[in-house]
Amino acid sequence: QVLGWGYRASDQRRWAVLHPACAGRQQSPIAIAARQAIPISIPAMELIGYQNPLPGPLTITNNGHSVALTIPKYSSEEEKKGFRLPYIFGGPLDYEYEIEGLHFHWGDKNNRGSEHTLNDMRLPLEMHIIHRNKKYRNLAEALQHPDGLCVLAFFYQVVEFDAKLLTPIVKNLSAIENYNTSMQLPHTFSLSSILSGLDTERFYTYKGSLTTPPCAEAVTWIVFSDYLPISVFQMDNFRGLLSNLNLPLVDNFRQLQPLFGRRIFVRIT
Ligand code: B30
Ligand code: ZN
């Protein structure tokens, strides 16, 4: 297998052979339940620059295990003119974290697909927006540190009508049906346009890992409890993608990981 790892249960059990961190004690995803979360008084998340158009051209890639959006970095000339990538702080964070990219995890059926579960529910789609602690120069360096990354996780629920938030991405998925294909999106968009209407005041937070190899325990997770809408038609565009084995790219979520005494917090609103 080109990729080196897969999502079948038998494959997931072998991740740690090549990636020892995958057998660690702070792994993700986890089951999140309102009953067991510890209420804490922390600031809301500040999502800075989310309303600005992302720098272009944006690229979407079918990497065989997900579809990922790659965001170009601003040149030093653009930085001199004041352009900055979106970044976040607040919540439990002690530092500012700059956007690195985003991707999705989804299921073959509407009753599965998300990586985290919320009150024992699996949602059909979960989006991860990855941010790197600005004190680290790149992703590789950030992965070496427990405060290296902050991933914002968003759940989707299937609705019947007018779920158009993900249109800029979803309507181009047919062009990257095959594994290892990319395309440049014809239009850029803002992150707030794909999060429109979401209540960002309510979230869970805990310390965990990348949910794929190398499973680095470098992630502060922010999991929003409000759902974003997606239509069945849009879900079918994800389900039409092909994996590296020319099979439908579906059910690309990791099994739930043990807590090992970790605490999950919920923001008091
Ligand atoms: S997640 O949000 O926990 N699912 C990475 C970032 C976030 C998550 C998982 C993985 C990551 O940075 N992985 C290493 C880089 N990848 C590139 C990529 O994101 O596409 C290299 C790779 O694994 O071959 Cu897949
Ligand atoms: Zn992910």
mmCIF file with all atom_site columns, C-alpha atoms in Angstrom, residues 9 31 79 85 189 226 243 255:
data_model
loop_
_atom_site.group_PDB
_atom_site.id
_atom_site.type_symbol
_atom_site.label_atom_id
_atom_site.label_alt_id
_atom_site.label_comp_id
_atom_site.label_asym_id
_atom_site.label_entity_id
_atom_site.label_seq_id
_atom_site.pdbx_PDB_ins_code
_atom_site.Cartn_x
_atom_site.Cartn_y
_atom_site.Cartn_z
_atom_site.occupancy
_atom_site.B_iso_or_equiv
_atom_site.pdbx_formal_charge
_atom_site.auth_seq_id
_atom_site.auth_comp_id
_atom_site.auth_asym_id
_atom_site.auth_atom_id
_atom_site.pdbx_PDB_model_num
ATOM 1 C CA . ALA A 1 9   ? -9.658  -1.833 12.292 1.00 0.00 ? 9   ALA A CA 1
ATOM 2 C CA . ALA A 1 31  ? -15.851 10.237 23.203 1.00 0.00 ? 31  ALA A CA 1
ATOM 3 C CA . GLU A 1 79  ? 3.097   40.803 4.619  1.00 0.00 ? 79  GLU A CA 1
ATOM 4 C CA . LEU A 1 85  ? -3.162  34.507 7.606  1.00 0.00 ? 85  LEU A CA 1
ATOM 5 C CA . PHE A 1 189 ? -13.453 32.333 0.186  1.00 0.00 ? 189 PHE A CA 1
ATOM 6 C CA . ASP A 1 226 ? -23.082 23.426 17.656 1.00 0.00 ? 226 ASP A CA 1
ATOM 7 C CA . SER A 1 243 ? -9.012  6.027  -2.100 1.00 0.00 ? 243 SER A CA 1
ATOM 8 C CA . GLN A 1 255 ? -11.450 4.501  16.516 1.00 0.00 ? 255 GLN A CA 1
#
